[in-house]
XYZ file of C-alpha atoms in Angstrom:
738
model
C 33.172 111.283 95.485
C 36.474 111.973 97.255
C 36.449 114.801 99.740
C 39.471 117.034 100.513
C 41.224 116.784 103.862
C 39.654 119.041 106.470
C 41.837 121.896 107.725
C 43.622 121.495 111.061
C 41.612 122.554 114.099
C 41.809 126.182 115.170
C 43.165 125.342 118.611
C 46.142 123.415 117.218
C 48.740 126.165 118.048
C 47.374 126.378 121.578
C 47.631 122.593 121.923
C 51.183 122.683 120.655
C 52.041 125.397 123.184
C 50.576 123.298 125.981
C 52.631 120.346 124.798
C 55.750 122.534 124.574
C 55.287 123.985 128.083
C 54.306 120.717 129.796
C 57.831 119.344 130.336
C 59.412 122.659 131.463
C 56.546 123.021 133.933
C 57.369 119.571 135.332
C 61.021 120.604 135.737
C 59.919 123.861 137.401
C 57.766 121.854 139.819
C 60.789 119.697 140.643
C 63.101 122.696 141.207
C 60.583 124.600 143.357
C 59.659 121.581 145.446
C 63.312 120.620 146.004
C 64.203 124.219 146.964
C 61.259 124.365 149.352
C 62.285 121.063 150.960
C 65.928 122.176 151.275
C 65.016 125.571 152.771
C 62.614 123.993 155.252
C 65.178 121.339 156.153
C 67.974 123.915 156.609
C 65.757 126.123 158.784
C 64.757 123.177 160.974
C 68.354 121.955 161.127
C 69.705 125.345 162.214
C 67.026 125.553 164.868
C 67.876 122.092 166.176
C 71.590 122.983 166.169
C 70.886 126.139 168.193
C 68.805 124.181 170.691
C 71.469 121.491 170.950
C 74.193 124.144 171.394
C 72.215 125.872 174.140
C 71.617 122.551 175.844
C 75.306 121.727 175.565
C 76.288 125.072 177.109
C 73.814 124.516 179.945
C 75.258 121.083 180.617
C 78.802 122.543 180.556
C 77.847 125.183 183.132
C 76.247 122.540 185.337
C 79.365 120.392 185.164
C 81.629 123.304 186.087
C 79.353 124.050 189.059
C 79.609 120.418 190.156
C 83.406 120.680 190.166
C 83.179 123.845 192.253
C 80.804 122.147 194.686
C 83.266 119.293 195.241
C 86.141 121.715 195.855
C 83.949 123.697 198.245
C 83.191 120.508 200.164
C 86.929 119.850 200.568
C 87.441 123.469 201.693
C 84.661 123.174 204.302
C 86.315 120.022 205.632
C 89.662 121.803 205.901
C 87.998 124.772 207.611
C 86.819 122.469 210.389
C 90.346 121.122 210.825
C 91.716 124.680 211.019
C 89.195 125.493 213.712
C 90.425 122.483 215.703
C 94.041 123.703 215.592
C 92.973 127.221 216.443
C 91.035 126.003 219.481
C 93.753 123.693 220.809
C 97.305 124.946 221.224
C 98.818 121.763 219.839
C 96.339 118.907 219.064
C 97.744 115.463 219.557
C 97.928 112.942 216.745
C 95.096 111.052 218.395
C 92.849 114.103 218.378
C 93.580 114.703 214.684
C 92.916 111.060 213.862
C 89.618 111.198 215.679
C 88.615 114.318 213.765
C 89.463 112.757 210.403
C 87.767 109.463 211.218
C 84.626 111.346 212.189
C 84.508 113.001 208.779
C 84.566 109.582 206.956
C 86.854 111.039 204.323
C 87.416 107.830 202.282
C 83.680 107.335 201.743
C 82.679 110.971 201.317
C 85.678 112.035 199.251
C 87.136 108.940 197.563
C 89.467 111.101 195.480
C 91.009 112.816 198.588
C 94.134 110.956 199.696
C 93.903 112.220 203.272
C 93.883 115.262 205.591
C 97.172 116.537 207.009
C 98.767 119.280 209.051
C 102.057 121.016 208.291
C 103.665 123.355 210.877
C 105.224 126.729 210.003
C 108.575 127.270 211.911
C 111.918 128.940 211.470
C 115.266 127.251 212.132
C 115.150 127.669 215.931
C 111.491 126.710 216.017
C 112.293 123.554 214.073
C 114.921 122.581 216.664
C 112.492 123.122 219.554
C 109.836 121.140 217.619
C 112.137 118.198 217.122
C 113.134 118.226 220.832
C 109.503 118.389 221.941
C 108.587 115.614 219.481
C 111.304 113.430 220.934
C 110.358 114.285 224.548
C 106.732 113.230 223.820
C 108.065 109.807 222.889
C 107.286 110.037 219.205
C 110.782 109.357 218.038
C 112.959 111.392 215.747
C 111.274 113.961 213.529
C 113.433 113.927 210.420
C 112.724 116.800 208.032
C 113.169 116.214 204.307
C 114.861 117.484 202.311
C 117.777 118.315 204.537
C 119.469 121.646 204.507
C 119.370 125.017 206.216
C 116.422 127.236 205.211
C 114.898 130.334 206.745
C 111.453 128.784 207.248
C 110.145 125.244 207.190
C 106.744 123.630 206.669
C 107.191 119.935 207.566
C 104.217 117.535 207.651
C 103.384 116.461 211.211
C 100.048 114.638 210.820
C 98.522 112.762 207.865
C 95.336 110.742 208.270
C 94.300 108.127 207.583
C 97.631 106.498 208.356
C 98.189 104.325 205.342
C 101.629 103.166 204.256
C 101.818 105.920 201.639
C 100.635 108.600 204.072
C 103.176 107.579 206.740
C 106.019 108.147 204.261
C 104.897 111.775 203.902
C 105.583 112.633 207.579
C 108.550 115.029 207.896
C 108.413 116.194 204.257
C 109.030 119.950 204.101
C 106.327 121.101 201.666
C 107.594 124.689 202.064
C 110.780 123.665 200.311
C 108.997 122.782 197.020
C 108.211 125.880 194.874
C 104.686 124.883 193.720
C 103.537 123.988 197.209
C 105.344 126.953 198.784
C 103.559 129.384 196.395
C 100.142 128.080 197.482
C 101.152 127.925 201.187
C 102.577 131.457 201.063
C 99.452 132.819 199.360
C 97.182 131.118 201.931
C 99.285 132.586 204.821
C 99.164 136.151 203.496
C 95.493 136.167 202.385
C 94.023 134.160 205.246
C 91.972 132.123 202.744
C 92.194 128.657 201.333
C 94.634 128.336 198.461
C 94.880 125.687 195.752
C 98.283 124.617 194.507
C 99.315 124.178 190.929
C 99.696 120.778 189.263
C 102.272 118.625 191.069
C 103.359 115.072 191.820
C 102.945 113.850 195.387
C 105.773 112.152 197.257
C 103.869 108.894 197.218
C 103.632 109.005 193.396
C 107.283 109.589 192.566
C 107.648 106.065 191.194
C 104.428 106.379 189.110
C 103.718 110.083 188.569
C 100.113 111.228 188.554
C 98.721 114.746 188.415
C 97.484 115.912 191.815
C 96.528 119.108 193.646
C 96.740 120.265 197.260
C 94.248 122.605 198.927
C 95.730 124.549 201.859
C 93.854 126.253 204.739
C 96.021 128.563 206.963
C 96.009 128.103 210.747
C 96.753 131.153 212.918
C 97.544 131.268 216.601
C 94.946 133.197 218.607
C 94.832 136.418 216.539
C 92.540 136.843 213.531
C 94.881 138.749 211.240
C 92.391 139.874 208.634
C 93.840 143.288 207.974
C 97.607 142.988 208.020
C 99.751 140.454 206.160
C 102.530 141.166 208.700
C 100.345 140.176 211.624
C 99.149 137.056 209.725
C 102.712 135.998 209.127
C 103.609 136.650 212.783
C 100.671 134.583 214.094
C 101.010 131.840 211.490
C 101.140 128.361 213.050
C 100.731 126.065 209.993
C 98.391 124.724 207.350
C 95.655 122.131 207.238
C 95.775 120.601 203.741
C 94.083 117.967 201.578
C 95.891 116.356 198.599
C 93.700 114.828 195.852
C 93.946 113.438 192.316
C 92.683 115.744 189.587
C 91.232 113.022 187.343
C 89.538 111.172 190.203
C 87.969 114.396 191.488
C 86.618 115.221 187.993
C 85.279 111.693 187.514
C 83.507 111.869 190.861
C 82.076 115.284 190.043
C 81.165 114.342 186.428
C 80.137 110.664 186.216
C 80.317 109.361 182.600
C 76.748 108.062 182.864
C 75.445 111.607 183.342
C 77.232 113.325 180.469
C 78.300 112.613 176.920
C 80.727 115.518 176.806
C 84.522 115.425 176.845
C 86.515 117.741 179.115
C 89.872 119.439 179.194
C 90.922 121.515 182.260
C 93.667 124.082 181.724
C 95.313 126.124 184.521
C 95.701 129.656 183.133
C 96.858 131.319 186.368
C 99.240 134.239 185.730
C 98.929 133.707 181.959
C 100.154 130.126 182.045
C 98.780 127.190 180.118
C 99.071 123.967 182.105
C 96.754 121.116 181.145
C 95.432 119.716 184.400
C 93.265 117.020 182.844
C 92.212 115.884 179.345
C 89.840 113.072 178.368
C 91.271 110.394 176.108
C 90.583 110.775 172.383
C 89.587 114.409 172.675
C 91.760 115.419 169.694
C 90.782 112.453 167.507
C 87.062 113.197 167.509
C 85.177 115.684 165.368
C 83.132 117.678 167.853
C 79.873 119.314 166.959
C 80.070 121.948 169.723
C 82.766 123.397 171.984
C 82.407 125.700 174.987
C 84.939 127.188 177.367
C 84.328 128.490 180.900
C 86.904 130.286 183.079
C 86.458 129.962 186.857
C 88.496 130.950 189.948
C 89.131 128.191 192.463
C 91.003 129.285 195.618
C 93.549 131.498 193.962
C 93.812 129.484 190.707
C 92.237 130.347 187.350
C 90.946 127.316 185.534
C 89.538 127.140 182.040
C 87.086 124.344 181.359
C 87.020 123.325 177.663
C 83.903 121.224 176.984
C 83.627 119.210 173.770
C 80.490 117.501 172.535
C 80.519 114.278 170.573
C 79.949 114.032 166.791
C 76.926 115.712 165.325
C 74.950 112.456 165.398
C 75.242 112.133 169.179
C 75.306 115.860 170.003
C 72.100 116.560 168.073
C 70.275 113.225 167.599
C 67.186 115.044 166.359
C 69.062 115.799 163.114
C 68.763 112.153 162.079
C 64.984 112.510 162.027
C 65.377 115.721 160.037
C 67.619 113.921 157.547
C 64.946 111.272 157.139
C 62.398 114.009 156.611
C 64.753 115.538 154.024
C 64.946 112.265 152.123
C 61.184 111.879 152.403
C 60.707 115.429 151.112
C 63.105 114.835 148.220
C 61.334 111.582 147.436
C 57.997 113.398 147.520
C 59.448 116.063 145.217
C 60.657 113.427 142.792
C 57.296 111.699 142.986
C 55.532 114.985 142.303
C 57.936 115.617 139.416
C 57.336 112.120 138.067
C 53.576 112.599 138.279
C 53.804 115.978 136.572
C 56.126 114.567 133.915
C 53.813 111.603 133.381
C 50.845 113.925 133.051
C 52.758 116.008 130.526
C 53.884 112.865 128.695
C 50.379 111.433 128.783
C 48.923 114.646 127.438
C 51.560 114.845 124.706
C 51.081 111.193 123.835
C 47.295 111.579 123.851
C 47.551 114.562 121.557
C 49.952 112.703 119.259
C 47.620 109.730 119.217
C 44.656 112.000 118.572
C 46.540 113.709 115.743
C 47.616 110.336 114.314
C 44.082 109.007 114.623
C 42.750 112.104 112.913
C 45.213 111.671 110.065
C 44.508 107.947 109.965
C 40.780 108.662 109.886
C 41.265 111.073 107.005
C 43.394 108.558 105.115
C 40.899 105.797 105.859
C 38.057 108.013 104.664
C 40.027 108.825 101.534
C 40.771 105.137 100.903
C 37.116 104.286 101.389
C 36.060 107.010 98.979
C 38.616 105.876 96.406
C 37.553 102.259 96.857
C 33.944 103.261 96.347
C 34.736 105.450 93.355
C 37.105 103.213 91.401
C 36.017 99.721 92.440
C 34.764 97.423 89.683
C 32.374 95.901 92.227
C 29.180 97.776 92.880
C 28.995 99.270 96.379
C 26.264 101.208 98.131
C 25.496 102.478 101.632
C 22.035 101.609 103.005
C 20.067 103.137 105.828
C 18.245 101.174 108.499
C 15.219 100.686 106.162
C 17.302 99.310 103.294
C 17.164 102.482 101.187
C 20.197 103.469 99.098
C 22.008 106.447 100.611
C 25.077 106.538 98.393
C 26.464 104.351 95.602
C 29.488 104.161 93.336
C 29.531 104.201 89.500
C 29.968 100.428 89.244
C 26.754 99.943 91.238
C 24.853 102.181 88.809
C 26.320 100.321 85.808
C 25.289 96.913 87.163
C 21.742 98.107 87.861
C 21.587 100.021 84.562
C 20.258 103.158 86.224
C 21.564 106.614 87.098
C 22.405 107.771 90.631
C 19.235 109.867 90.776
C 17.097 106.815 90.044
C 18.829 104.766 92.741
C 19.433 106.970 95.769
C 16.492 107.237 98.136
C 14.878 104.060 96.792
C 14.830 100.708 98.542
C 17.273 98.160 97.157
C 14.472 95.621 97.204
C 12.612 97.544 94.479
C 15.205 96.685 91.858
C 15.420 92.936 92.586
C 13.162 90.168 91.274
C 10.983 88.292 93.711
C 10.953 91.369 95.919
C 7.579 90.425 97.357
C 8.562 86.890 98.308
C 12.163 87.642 99.399
C 12.107 91.027 101.123
C 15.451 92.408 102.227
C 14.179 94.601 105.017
C 12.250 92.016 107.011
C 13.528 88.564 107.963
C 16.974 88.869 106.367
C 17.725 92.269 107.848
C 16.455 91.171 111.269
C 18.796 88.187 111.151
C 21.553 90.529 110.030
C 20.920 92.878 112.987
C 20.763 89.997 115.500
C 23.890 88.167 114.392
C 25.969 91.254 113.614
C 27.739 89.274 110.914
C 27.854 89.235 107.129
C 25.005 88.002 104.908
C 25.610 86.697 101.385
C 22.900 85.786 98.901
C 22.356 85.610 95.137
C 19.390 87.336 93.495
C 18.284 88.397 90.032
C 17.536 91.894 88.842
C 15.882 93.284 85.724
C 17.508 96.306 84.177
C 15.665 99.109 82.446
C 16.420 97.527 79.064
C 14.682 94.312 80.208
C 17.879 92.242 80.561
C 17.906 89.866 83.546
C 21.200 89.680 85.454
C 22.339 87.439 88.325
C 23.965 89.403 91.159
C 25.733 88.274 94.351
C 24.878 90.526 97.316
C 27.123 90.853 100.384
C 25.748 92.833 103.346
C 28.181 93.992 106.076
C 27.670 96.348 109.061
C 29.324 99.776 109.104
C 29.902 102.103 112.102
C 27.169 104.625 112.596
C 27.476 108.296 113.493
C 24.990 110.413 115.425
C 22.573 112.124 113.052
C 23.589 109.968 110.050
C 21.331 107.025 109.145
C 23.851 104.643 107.545
C 23.830 101.133 108.985
C 25.203 98.737 106.385
C 27.284 98.392 103.234
C 26.142 96.225 100.337
C 28.496 94.938 97.652
C 26.957 93.850 94.364
C 28.838 91.611 91.962
C 27.446 90.657 88.553
C 27.793 86.860 88.441
C 25.675 86.207 85.387
C 28.597 84.814 83.374
C 29.729 82.713 86.312
C 26.228 81.270 86.777
C 26.117 80.333 83.118
C 29.618 78.815 83.353
C 28.651 76.825 86.435
C 25.590 75.456 84.644
C 27.783 74.450 81.705
C 30.284 72.808 84.047
C 27.527 70.872 85.787
C 26.240 69.602 82.448
C 29.775 68.643 81.408
C 30.334 66.882 84.722
C 27.221 64.809 84.239
C 28.432 63.816 80.760
C 31.911 62.944 82.088
C 30.485 60.855 84.905
C 28.479 58.796 82.408
C 31.565 58.318 80.200
C 33.733 57.325 83.187
C 31.127 54.781 84.341
C 31.013 53.277 80.834
C 34.809 53.120 80.612
C 34.960 51.522 84.058
C 32.512 48.816 83.031
C 34.494 48.179 79.854
C 37.780 47.968 81.798
C 36.319 45.603 84.382
C 34.954 43.378 81.649
C 38.341 43.399 79.889
C 40.119 42.439 83.133
C 37.733 39.574 83.725
C 38.162 38.390 80.139
C 41.955 38.644 80.469
C 41.961 36.613 83.654
C 39.624 34.032 82.104
C 41.887 33.899 79.076
C 44.970 33.357 81.212
C 43.171 30.677 83.199
C 41.938 28.944 80.025
C 45.329 29.170 78.339
C 46.969 27.669 81.389
C 44.540 24.782 81.400
C 44.814 24.294 77.637
C 48.614 24.178 77.817
C 48.516 21.314 80.291
C 47.228 18.767 77.705
C 50.151 19.165 75.243
C 52.623 19.224 78.124
C 51.171 16.006 79.522
C 51.477 14.407 76.068
C 55.111 15.539 75.669
C 55.981 14.385 79.176
C 54.188 10.984 78.685
C 55.730 10.155 75.322
C 59.169 11.278 76.534
C 58.871 8.977 79.547
C 57.738 6.006 77.343
C 60.568 6.698 74.911
C 63.143 6.641 77.716
C 61.680 3.472 79.238
C 61.101 1.355 76.080
C 63.665 2.583 73.568
C 66.533 3.747 75.717
C 68.845 1.062 74.265
C 68.290 2.478 70.780
C 69.584 5.917 71.792
C 73.125 6.904 72.484
C 74.237 9.056 75.408
C 73.609 12.277 73.516
C 70.051 11.241 72.640
C 69.339 10.245 76.204
C 70.648 13.649 77.400
C 68.405 15.416 74.929
C 65.467 13.339 76.080
C 66.207 14.171 79.749
C 66.358 17.863 78.896
C 62.959 17.651 77.206
C 61.450 16.046 80.319
C 63.004 18.705 82.597
C 61.691 21.455 80.313
C 58.157 20.048 80.380
C 58.344 19.780 84.209
C 59.566 23.375 84.408
C 56.775 24.459 82.084
C 54.237 22.685 84.311
C 55.515 24.463 87.380
C 55.288 27.830 85.644
C 51.700 27.085 84.591
C 50.809 26.117 88.180
C 52.352 29.332 89.471
C 50.507 31.355 86.843
C 47.222 29.717 87.855
C 47.934 30.415 91.477
C 48.646 34.079 90.683
C 45.391 34.269 88.682
C 43.431 32.720 91.549
C 44.763 35.408 93.897
C 43.105 38.074 91.790
C 39.824 36.139 91.323
C 39.079 34.885 94.815
C 36.673 36.860 97.027
C 38.421 37.844 100.310
C 37.152 36.652 103.690
C 38.243 39.353 106.169
C 38.830 38.297 109.788
C 41.312 38.701 112.640
C 44.337 36.535 111.813
C 47.005 35.455 114.321
C 50.096 35.938 112.172
C 52.390 34.489 114.829
C 50.454 31.162 114.926
C 50.144 31.139 111.145
C 53.921 31.605 110.780
C 54.508 28.754 113.263
C 52.389 26.429 111.076
C 54.227 27.475 107.897
C 57.619 26.984 109.592
C 56.564 23.521 110.824
C 55.655 22.556 107.243
C 59.023 23.773 105.950
C 60.867 21.834 108.660
C 58.931 18.636 107.832
C 59.763 19.019 104.143
C 63.470 19.582 104.875
C 64.232 17.695 108.148
C 67.986 17.906 107.762
C 68.159 21.720 108.181
C 69.164 23.335 111.492
C 67.807 26.906 111.449
C 67.489 29.460 114.267
C 63.873 30.479 113.634
C 62.512 33.337 115.785
C 58.825 34.297 115.555
C 57.581 37.171 117.751
C 54.416 36.241 119.664
C 51.090 38.093 119.658
C 51.160 39.515 116.121
C 47.612 39.973 114.702
C 46.223 41.553 111.535
C 42.869 42.008 109.742
C 42.801 40.119 106.433
C 42.069 36.960 104.467
C 43.615 33.987 106.248
C 44.265 31.990 103.030
C 45.950 34.922 101.298
C 48.038 35.774 104.354
C 49.104 32.127 104.636
C 50.193 32.217 100.988
C 52.130 35.429 101.775
C 53.987 33.872 104.733
C 54.659 30.626 102.790
C 56.383 32.604 100.057
C 58.369 34.921 102.378
C 59.422 32.242 104.879
C 59.981 29.749 102.011
C 62.318 32.219 100.279
C 64.215 32.807 103.519
C 64.424 29.029 104.091
C 65.712 28.506 100.536
C 68.270 31.331 100.422
C 69.845 30.451 103.833
C 70.813 26.995 102.497
C 74.535 26.538 102.901
C 74.743 28.748 106.045
C 76.098 27.002 109.136
C 74.353 29.447 111.468
C 71.227 30.113 109.445
C 68.792 32.506 111.127
C 65.263 33.594 110.160
C 63.169 36.193 112.060
C 59.524 37.211 111.797
C 58.722 40.231 113.994
C 56.976 43.570 114.250
C 58.969 46.837 114.080
C 58.325 50.615 114.043
C 59.972 53.021 111.605
C 61.107 56.610 112.244
C 57.625 57.915 111.316
C 55.941 55.759 113.974
C 54.407 53.279 111.495
C 54.178 49.557 112.363
C 55.572 46.961 109.916
C 55.772 43.150 109.837
C 59.272 42.017 108.824
C 60.845 38.726 107.670
C 64.656 38.770 107.909
C 67.359 36.214 107.146
C 71.125 36.035 106.935
C 71.192 34.178 103.641
C 72.527 34.959 100.181
C 70.895 38.390 99.927
C 70.628 40.338 96.669
C 72.016 43.341 94.850
C 69.965 46.394 95.984
C 70.300 47.918 92.496
C 67.937 45.194 91.182
C 65.439 45.305 94.034
C 62.760 46.703 91.677
C 62.723 43.385 89.738
C 61.961 41.197 92.771
C 58.174 41.644 92.701
C 57.735 41.195 88.922
C 56.539 37.790 87.678
C 59.236 35.431 86.385
C 62.035 37.869 87.385
C 64.945 36.167 89.165
C 68.256 37.486 90.567
C 69.878 34.033 91.045
C 70.454 31.146 88.657
C 68.131 28.148 88.563
C 70.970 25.775 89.397
C 71.996 27.767 92.460
C 68.533 28.424 93.901
C 65.691 26.755 91.931
C 62.365 28.574 91.573
C 59.877 29.994 89.088
C 59.839 33.741 89.976
C 56.139 33.948 90.914
C 56.370 33.877 94.729
C 57.308 37.518 95.425
C 54.917 38.719 92.693
C 52.153 36.848 94.563
C 53.293 38.439 97.833
C 53.073 41.925 96.342
C 49.612 41.167 94.893
C 48.360 39.911 98.292
C 49.735 42.943 100.154
C 48.203 45.340 97.640
C 44.842 43.528 97.868
C 44.991 44.249 101.596
C 45.663 47.962 100.882
C 49.212 47.701 102.161
C 52.801 48.206 101.116
C 55.909 46.007 100.911
C 59.603 46.904 100.851
C 62.778 44.864 100.340
C 66.354 45.486 101.542
C 69.461 43.363 101.166
C 73.137 43.008 100.305
C 74.919 40.110 98.628
C 76.134 37.693 101.293
C 74.482 39.607 104.156
C 70.891 38.404 103.970
C 67.618 40.049 103.017
C 64.773 41.814 104.822
C 61.178 42.029 103.587
C 58.794 44.215 105.564
C 55.138 44.814 104.832
C 52.105 46.492 106.358
C 48.411 45.881 105.709
C 45.667 48.436 105.179
C 42.232 48.657 106.798
C 40.173 47.307 103.859
C 40.674 44.696 101.141
C 40.278 45.405 97.422
C 37.485 43.473 95.829
C 38.327 40.936 93.144
C 36.036 42.812 90.781
C 37.780 46.157 91.416
C 39.324 47.337 88.146
C 42.436 48.449 90.040
């Protein structure tokens, strides 16, 4: 019935190719998406850099224009002063002061140190100037530096008249090469001229870079065409000194620009740094831009430097975030593609494994059906046999052709009264579980067999009417064996009951015999004891010391024999008495027993400790006998102890079980002989040392066992003994054979 494995599906190579190309496709998606993000980011970044560079260049041009505007304002101011000197032959200091005060130079041009006038004279003109200066009451005009020169350009006026400006009066600016070059150029060109970098007289102690703007003043003739005529009509210069850094800070406030500036004077091919912002060489600049401009005869190069790329092009930070977002999106897309490829590969592996597992499962099922010794068959929804194995045909004694297509119910006895397709199958369909039942069938040869049927659901497939599996096991031999066992059990039960009755009767007869023997032994013992006593009383003088000793030994032996008989009777009564079960206060009962022991032995001083509140279910008389024996033993074996101590308490062992315990610190016993303690007439101490008859602990064990309990003993010689017991829930009847 086994079927060969089906061939692999035709699209398997195509599936394998899809699995093989899934992961490379995911990597291709990652590479393409990352390249796209990088190209887009680079394009946007270059565009932002171009825009930022253009904006930076525009700002640089605006800043250079602002510098030019400030210089033009100074030049316009000087032009007005030149007009004043051209209109008046020789303005007085008061007139010049009034002109400067009207311009409000300190407020309008805070970087300009003042406005001054320097005269242009030769040696004879200088002498006449000094004489006229003195005649006007202005004191001595001392020209510095001293010495004979062809022409002089001493400072006559300098407003406003601060302490530093007053020290400049008389200084011959024409004697200093840098100033003379600018003054000479202004005289010959007729236009304003800016000096090179220099240090003013007022700043000799603390040098600072400054500039001077000169405006030539001519006397009456406008010499615009001839340098010779300009030099001949030259009267002097109106000038304005100013700080380079202050002028640049006023023209370019830090709040309006984030650029850094370096100004280099490149006149006549030179390279003189006029001004440079701090830290300009220590910063990595994103953009640089240079502008060359002419300012009144000087060529200046403005070098503009932007800040780092983060401040020069702040939009790049947003682009960087977009780059990271794009890369993250690429990775996410790659992860999704990879997961899809992995999921597809895993799904295909699972499908392939499931297909193989299904084939193996189908093969196992077919093998189990084919070679199983238990009959198996597949049934449709109406209970008809669809397929069966050889064992099923053997059990039913029919061929496969006679079975398949027929209802299983046809081959079973009582088919009309116990149909399989009605109530049982409905219950099977509702519960969805397994149904087991035993039926009989009649084979073709007429033999009746007992079979055990097990119905179980099986998965269905579309178009295939198979709903359940039935297993059939021939249990005829087992049914016969069970019947035989039942018959044997009934016979054994009758035999056990008879033996139990016989044993109970034997126990009762044995107890009656022991009781009768004990009573019958008392009469001879009483006779021996009576005649021995009369002999010792009436004929003592006829006996010597040895005879009297023998007679005393006889009397002690008869007394000992009487005690043993009493103990034996007491032990027999324990087994014969019917128990009266009730709640017993063991603590109160132990107090009564201890009081009796103290009354019988008033000379003893014992530390007796009885735990309160101990209760148990049992026979009060038997439990009193138990405590009398245990406490009596402890009382007896602590004799001779100065600090005798007896305890009766409840304790819990390591397993959580509760025990009642009687402990003492008396003579104790050898633990190797503990098994002899609870046997009748067994003693571990001599009669002379501790008198007794050896029945007490045997009675204790019998009482505990009658209560369904257990007793244990522990001790060491010279270190006392401990007896602990527990009681069960029910008592054993006196008629119980056990």
